[in-house]
XYZ file of C-alpha atoms in Angstrom:
444
model
C 0.057 0.147 0.128
C 1.725 3.309 -0.797
C 1.746 6.671 0.916
C 2.881 9.954 -0.261
C 3.919 12.240 2.114
C 1.161 15.213 1.907
C 2.533 18.217 -1.019
C 2.253 22.313 -0.430
C 2.552 23.773 -3.836
C 4.235 21.189 -5.846
C 6.815 19.941 -3.730
C 7.155 18.052 -0.621
C 8.002 20.859 2.130
C 11.138 20.804 5.040
C 10.201 22.147 8.124
C 13.410 20.791 10.217
C 14.453 24.393 11.005
C 11.262 25.677 12.306
C 9.732 22.491 14.242
C 10.410 22.483 17.765
C 10.398 18.825 19.604
C 7.024 17.296 20.221
C 6.995 14.438 23.004
C 4.567 11.692 22.513
C 2.106 13.764 25.170
C 1.001 14.670 22.109
C -0.460 11.477 20.823
C -4.299 11.587 20.029
C -5.781 9.068 23.139
C -7.554 7.144 19.698
C -8.815 8.115 16.002
C -10.244 10.583 14.697
C -11.635 9.992 11.594
C -12.748 12.923 9.821
C -13.485 12.291 6.287
C -14.143 9.324 4.767
C -10.278 8.161 3.322
C -9.954 9.080 1.306
C -10.954 12.392 1.894
C -11.706 15.188 -0.391
C -8.087 16.757 0.148
C -6.062 13.178 -0.591
C -8.727 12.551 -3.610
C -6.883 15.815 -5.594
C -3.624 15.291 -4.451
C -4.005 11.787 -6.261
C -5.363 13.228 -8.319
C -2.997 15.477 -9.312
C 0.167 12.900 -9.214
C -1.864 10.844 -11.350
C -1.169 13.567 -14.416
C 2.538 12.137 -13.860
C 2.956 9.265 -12.765
C -0.275 5.932 -11.488
C -1.213 6.523 -8.475
C -3.839 3.624 -8.585
C -1.633 2.388 -5.495
C -2.146 5.149 -3.310
C -4.481 4.952 0.195
C -3.995 8.341 0.935
C -1.506 11.700 1.185
C 0.079 11.399 4.944
C 1.157 15.063 6.996
C 4.371 14.279 8.406
C 4.529 17.434 9.951
C 1.257 16.451 12.131
C 1.529 13.404 12.721
C 2.572 11.773 15.721
C 4.167 8.291 17.453
C 2.208 6.117 16.480
C -0.442 7.633 14.758
C 0.024 9.705 11.081
C -2.543 12.224 9.561
C -3.586 12.170 6.620
C -3.942 15.795 4.727
C -7.503 15.805 5.585
C -6.611 16.154 9.750
C -7.184 12.242 9.919
C -5.713 10.899 12.823
C -5.223 6.832 12.307
C -3.365 3.975 14.777
C -0.861 2.891 12.594
C -0.235 -0.119 12.417
C 1.458 -1.342 9.511
C 3.448 1.922 9.254
C 4.976 2.080 5.647
C 5.638 -1.481 5.886
C 7.249 -2.348 8.827
C 10.212 0.432 8.029
C 9.448 3.274 10.388
C 10.787 1.826 14.777
C 9.899 4.540 16.054
C 6.769 5.508 14.892
C 5.908 9.052 13.760
C 8.283 12.634 15.244
C 9.932 10.843 17.435
C 11.945 13.157 20.137
C 14.873 11.441 19.732
C 15.023 12.113 15.610
C 13.562 15.605 16.208
C 16.791 16.612 18.807
C 18.973 15.190 15.660
C 17.358 16.826 13.115
C 17.987 20.017 15.081
C 22.022 19.741 14.606
C 23.326 22.270 11.683
C 25.291 19.274 10.121
C 21.669 17.583 9.534
C 19.626 21.428 8.382
C 18.896 20.826 5.172
C 17.670 24.072 2.521
C 14.199 23.684 2.241
C 13.671 21.174 -0.847
C 11.076 22.967 -2.710
C 13.304 25.292 -3.305
C 16.228 23.596 -4.000
C 13.334 20.915 -6.434
C 12.371 24.326 -7.912
C 16.053 24.843 -9.334
C 16.660 21.410 -10.320
C 13.664 20.589 -12.695
C 14.032 19.189 -15.728
C 11.483 20.847 -18.376
C 11.886 18.182 -21.601
C 10.070 15.117 -19.965
C 8.096 15.998 -17.118
C 7.014 11.752 -16.892
C 9.606 9.527 -14.993
C 8.789 5.650 -15.612
C 10.136 2.722 -14.013
C 11.798 4.233 -10.583
C 14.362 1.329 -9.172
C 14.103 0.391 -5.657
C 17.318 -0.535 -3.826
C 17.850 -3.849 -2.696
C 21.497 -3.699 -3.315
C 21.756 -5.522 -0.009
C 20.424 -8.341 -1.272
C 21.368 -8.398 -4.742
C 25.357 -7.693 -2.930
C 24.961 -11.252 -0.682
C 23.756 -13.473 -3.892
C 27.485 -11.698 -6.001
C 29.650 -11.968 -2.536
C 30.673 -15.549 -3.403
C 33.949 -17.198 -5.064
C 34.491 -16.764 -8.491
C 32.237 -14.468 -9.145
C 30.375 -15.048 -12.145
C 29.779 -19.338 -12.730
C 27.064 -21.251 -13.743
C 25.905 -20.981 -9.476
C 22.402 -21.408 -8.644
C 20.841 -20.639 -4.840
C 17.843 -21.034 -3.446
C 14.660 -20.102 -1.960
C 11.187 -21.426 -1.237
C 7.581 -20.458 -2.448
C 5.595 -17.399 -1.506
C 9.656 -15.831 -0.176
C 10.365 -12.181 -0.882
C 14.277 -10.342 -1.429
C 13.374 -8.214 -3.947
C 12.682 -7.307 -7.239
C 16.243 -7.006 -8.525
C 17.293 -9.320 -11.103
C 18.838 -12.091 -8.696
C 16.729 -10.732 -5.890
C 13.530 -11.220 -8.528
C 14.836 -14.785 -8.918
C 14.696 -15.838 -5.207
C 10.939 -14.179 -4.692
C 7.652 -16.314 -5.477
C 4.918 -14.247 -3.084
C 3.256 -12.366 -5.542
C 3.150 -13.221 -10.145
C 2.956 -9.078 -10.231
C 6.767 -9.144 -9.314
C 7.798 -10.481 -12.267
C 6.150 -9.453 -15.288
C 8.079 -8.723 -18.018
C 11.333 -9.687 -16.707
C 14.008 -12.583 -16.897
C 14.701 -15.001 -14.328
C 17.330 -17.321 -13.355
C 16.838 -21.232 -14.017
C 17.118 -21.876 -9.599
C 15.487 -24.205 -7.168
C 12.680 -23.054 -5.328
C 11.529 -25.165 -2.246
C 8.384 -25.818 -0.502
C 7.940 -23.344 2.865
C 5.875 -24.684 5.818
C 1.826 -23.961 5.603
C 0.514 -24.625 9.594
C -2.675 -25.236 11.147
C -3.463 -23.640 13.500
C -3.311 -23.788 16.527
C -0.280 -25.042 16.312
C -1.002 -26.806 19.761
C -2.955 -28.811 17.944
C -1.756 -30.221 15.258
C 1.659 -31.022 16.230
C 1.891 -33.850 14.630
C 0.528 -32.794 11.027
C 3.243 -29.595 10.934
C 5.941 -32.077 11.710
C 5.491 -33.824 8.817
C 5.176 -31.037 6.858
C 8.257 -29.491 7.855
C 10.008 -32.825 7.403
C 8.140 -32.433 3.517
C 9.429 -29.440 3.074
C 13.286 -29.772 4.121
C 12.373 -33.152 1.382
C 12.034 -31.494 -1.283
C 15.321 -28.542 -0.366
C 17.698 -31.058 -0.437
C 16.391 -33.477 -3.264
C 16.546 -29.458 -5.272
C 19.894 -29.644 -4.468
C 20.455 -32.655 -5.189
C 18.685 -32.015 -8.714
C 20.693 -28.811 -9.120
C 23.901 -30.180 -8.004
C 24.091 -33.386 -10.759
C 21.576 -33.583 -13.003
C 20.904 -29.358 -13.720
C 25.261 -28.941 -13.132
C 24.074 -25.599 -11.356
C 25.497 -25.904 -8.211
C 23.450 -24.429 -5.540
C 25.713 -22.380 -3.780
C 23.405 -20.503 -1.507
C 20.119 -20.997 0.743
C 17.684 -18.439 1.166
C 14.594 -17.270 3.522
C 13.244 -15.371 5.868
C 12.772 -15.827 9.270
C 8.791 -15.181 8.342
C 7.631 -15.009 5.209
C 6.165 -12.192 5.320
C 4.911 -11.055 2.059
C 3.994 -14.547 1.433
C 1.646 -14.151 3.687
C 3.560 -14.120 7.443
C 3.680 -17.942 7.091
C 5.918 -19.542 10.757
C 7.679 -22.090 10.222
C 9.390 -23.739 14.018
C 12.397 -23.591 15.801
C 12.979 -27.843 14.696
C 12.674 -26.232 11.143
C 14.987 -24.310 11.057
C 18.042 -26.111 12.612
C 17.005 -28.653 10.267
C 17.763 -26.297 7.351
C 21.130 -24.722 8.853
C 22.219 -28.578 8.577
C 21.384 -29.365 5.476
C 23.354 -26.150 4.393
C 25.774 -27.236 5.670
C 26.994 -31.200 5.159
C 25.795 -29.998 1.708
C 28.649 -26.408 1.503
C 25.404 -24.292 1.165
C 26.225 -20.750 2.864
C 22.763 -19.815 4.394
C 21.532 -16.250 3.678
C 18.548 -15.536 6.667
C 16.815 -12.414 5.389
C 15.997 -10.661 8.435
C 14.813 -6.932 6.126
C 11.302 -6.861 7.310
C 12.234 -9.099 10.868
C 15.117 -7.597 11.940
C 15.449 -4.465 14.372
C 12.879 -5.604 17.198
C 9.994 -6.293 15.853
C 9.063 -10.343 16.606
C 10.419 -9.764 20.567
C 14.573 -9.967 19.334
C 16.778 -7.246 18.215
C 16.701 -10.808 15.099
C 14.036 -13.002 14.291
C 16.742 -15.451 13.418
C 17.939 -15.617 17.687
C 15.308 -17.656 18.674
C 16.543 -20.672 16.602
C 19.317 -20.687 19.102
C 21.980 -22.074 16.248
C 24.634 -23.701 17.027
C 26.289 -22.527 13.640
C 24.799 -18.764 13.085
C 24.591 -18.284 9.019
C 26.479 -17.224 6.404
C 25.060 -13.647 6.283
C 22.311 -12.269 7.643
C 20.462 -9.163 5.444
C 18.991 -6.149 7.403
C 17.022 -2.542 6.197
C 13.674 -1.199 6.227
C 13.740 -0.539 10.524
C 17.194 -0.664 10.883
C 16.974 2.765 8.009
C 19.871 1.898 5.685
C 19.945 -1.386 3.814
C 23.401 -3.906 4.322
C 24.503 -7.011 6.165
C 26.257 -9.114 8.420
C 29.106 -11.684 7.819
C 31.084 -14.965 9.039
C 34.600 -13.811 8.047
C 35.165 -16.133 5.825
C 32.827 -14.519 3.926
C 34.714 -10.918 3.823
C 35.556 -9.792 0.540
C 39.733 -8.881 -0.066
C 38.858 -7.485 -4.059
C 38.686 -3.415 -3.159
C 35.151 -1.970 -4.848
C 33.440 -5.825 -5.774
C 30.442 -4.784 -3.593
C 29.563 -0.842 -4.058
C 27.290 1.646 -4.761
C 26.680 5.247 -4.107
C 25.389 5.770 -1.153
C 27.422 3.526 1.514
C 28.291 5.041 4.635
C 25.695 7.265 4.869
C 26.242 9.734 7.622
C 22.886 10.496 8.559
C 21.565 6.919 8.496
C 24.195 5.728 10.291
C 23.545 8.684 13.005
C 20.002 7.822 13.085
C 20.612 3.995 13.372
C 22.556 5.409 16.053
C 19.635 6.906 17.430
C 17.810 4.226 16.846
C 20.269 1.531 19.210
C 19.914 4.079 21.927
C 16.138 4.258 22.457
C 15.770 0.432 21.936
C 18.325 0.191 24.855
C 16.843 3.242 26.852
C 13.047 2.197 26.772
C 13.346 -0.989 27.120
C 11.791 -1.414 23.706
C 11.714 -5.057 23.471
C 10.388 -6.010 26.547
C 7.610 -3.356 25.375
C 7.076 -5.248 21.903
C 6.462 -9.107 23.464
C 4.020 -7.074 26.259
C 2.316 -5.862 23.206
C 2.652 -8.472 21.165
C 1.076 -11.073 23.718
C -1.940 -8.618 24.040
C -2.264 -8.613 20.746
C -2.246 -12.089 19.850
C -4.310 -12.796 22.436
C -7.523 -10.289 21.090
C -6.780 -11.843 17.991
C -7.257 -15.446 19.016
C -10.362 -14.235 20.860
C -11.898 -12.819 17.699
C -10.676 -15.694 15.894
C -13.415 -17.175 18.579
C -15.774 -15.058 18.663
C -16.472 -15.236 14.170
C -14.858 -17.977 13.149
C -16.247 -17.771 10.056
C -14.756 -14.877 8.848
C -11.090 -14.819 10.261
C -8.942 -17.626 11.576
C -5.417 -18.652 11.851
C -4.297 -15.547 14.452
C -0.298 -16.826 14.556
C 2.156 -13.586 16.284
C 6.033 -13.100 17.374
C 6.240 -10.560 18.973
C 4.239 -7.299 17.718
C 5.186 -9.389 14.202
C 1.063 -10.094 13.667
C -1.400 -11.099 11.442
C -4.349 -13.069 11.060
C -6.449 -14.699 7.757
C -9.706 -13.832 6.135
C -11.720 -15.612 5.161
C -11.645 -14.682 1.532
C -10.146 -11.609 -0.934
C -12.856 -10.271 -1.369
C -13.883 -9.680 3.237
C -10.415 -9.208 3.883
C -11.011 -5.927 1.058
C -14.010 -5.561 2.713
C -12.459 -5.995 6.808
C -9.943 -3.298 5.389
C -11.878 -0.910 4.247
C -13.607 -0.687 7.511
C -11.200 -0.741 9.973
C -9.279 1.911 7.686
C -12.260 4.256 7.606
C -12.659 3.215 11.530
C -9.296 4.873 11.562
C -6.898 1.308 11.777
C -4.336 1.171 9.548
C -3.289 -2.177 8.278
C -2.023 -4.182 5.804
C -2.300 -7.692 3.536
C -0.317 -10.024 2.478
C -0.181 -13.338 0.787
C -3.766 -14.654 -0.652
C -5.216 -13.953 2.493
C -3.670 -12.843 5.547
C -3.867 -9.303 7.049
C -1.094 -7.935 8.240
C 0.204 -6.318 11.759
C 4.053 -3.770 11.237
C 3.622 -1.358 14.443
C 6.816 1.046 15.490
C 8.756 -1.463 18.221
C 6.522 1.820 20.664
C 3.226 0.083 20.216
C 1.965 -0.176 23.665
C -1.179 -2.361 25.160
C -3.095 0.321 24.800
C -2.849 1.020 21.262
C -2.981 -2.892 20.719
C -6.884 -2.492 22.556
C -7.581 0.427 20.148
C -6.297 -1.865 17.515
C -8.638 -4.874 18.765
C -11.648 -2.789 19.162
C -11.885 -1.475 15.510
C -11.546 -4.812 14.315
C -14.400 -6.564 16.116
C -16.537 -3.298 15.011
C -15.546 -3.606 11.493
C -16.458 -7.446 11.970
C -19.902 -6.827 13.220
C -22.042 -7.247 10.130
C -19.475 -7.670 7.202
């Protein structure tokens, strides 16, 4: 779900020098909905944007200056509880005081974007198509295997999402639209566990599901190594398949997958772009696996505010400029990340995530018991939570009702509704979200 900052005079307005530090005491007690969403101002801006690019994916326009804490303000003055946070990309919500203080520093000051963009406008082509969304953090991990470009392959999982550049797209299997008109490598993809819920009632079936998927992984490695002559250099996996439908897998599954990778001389790449930086209740979701032998590579982005990857010493690249891009070492992003890590520690946000996540999951489980024909399969790790709707159509209605009652949610997979709140999401916010969801379910 794409969203854009509200525009003034056609350009994003920067008010860094004028802004005073705000604390979260000014956060609304609850959603404030004055208009249908999108409201008249957002609709007008959407029509304006549509003159230069397709705006069908835009839901509403955001007033970044008025947004605060867990609440996003739109161009029409509505305040929505944001349990999606730009697809899990805002660790501390909107206008966190620590970020506000950072932006007051002289070295962080920037000219008003309105004036800068006016000076740099190109008059020849007003339409810009095919803007590139950088996923170099993941792409470069796949290039980080000597000797460089032999006929190797990467094993991924059906339902996985690892980016939309060429190599990453060949390991992405969540939506067909992602691959439209783009060639792909002939690389293997294995089934990812699809569990029955509640987990405690389906231990036997889910264990068999793990074993079936692991057997297929080994079968594919053998086929690509010996028949296709494209040896599998690495296995890439998400701790929780996010875009594919919030699919979870057991600790046992990941431990056995790690053993399979090691047995077959495959690097294990854990994609923590969406799960990393605390949303599961630990800094890194793969910490829950308690592996004896850590993965070779762990990628990160989103809540970390910059993209990159951790790697073991034996994966270090010796040649200079082999892994390189324009924006390496961005000092502003590094300063922001320092703030995020400091606030996580100082405010004990991982504990808060676990407490809020427990509240959220308990509430979702209660609602699915109360409305079994409409929702089910509640699941969560921390506040990284989801629930399945009965159908695509009922999901769309539920999401729209919740939005117009003041709750921003996300979707993924075929029927899943996902929660991706900021780390500052508290139990009181979970209560607000659950009340809106129940209100939206009535009469659906």
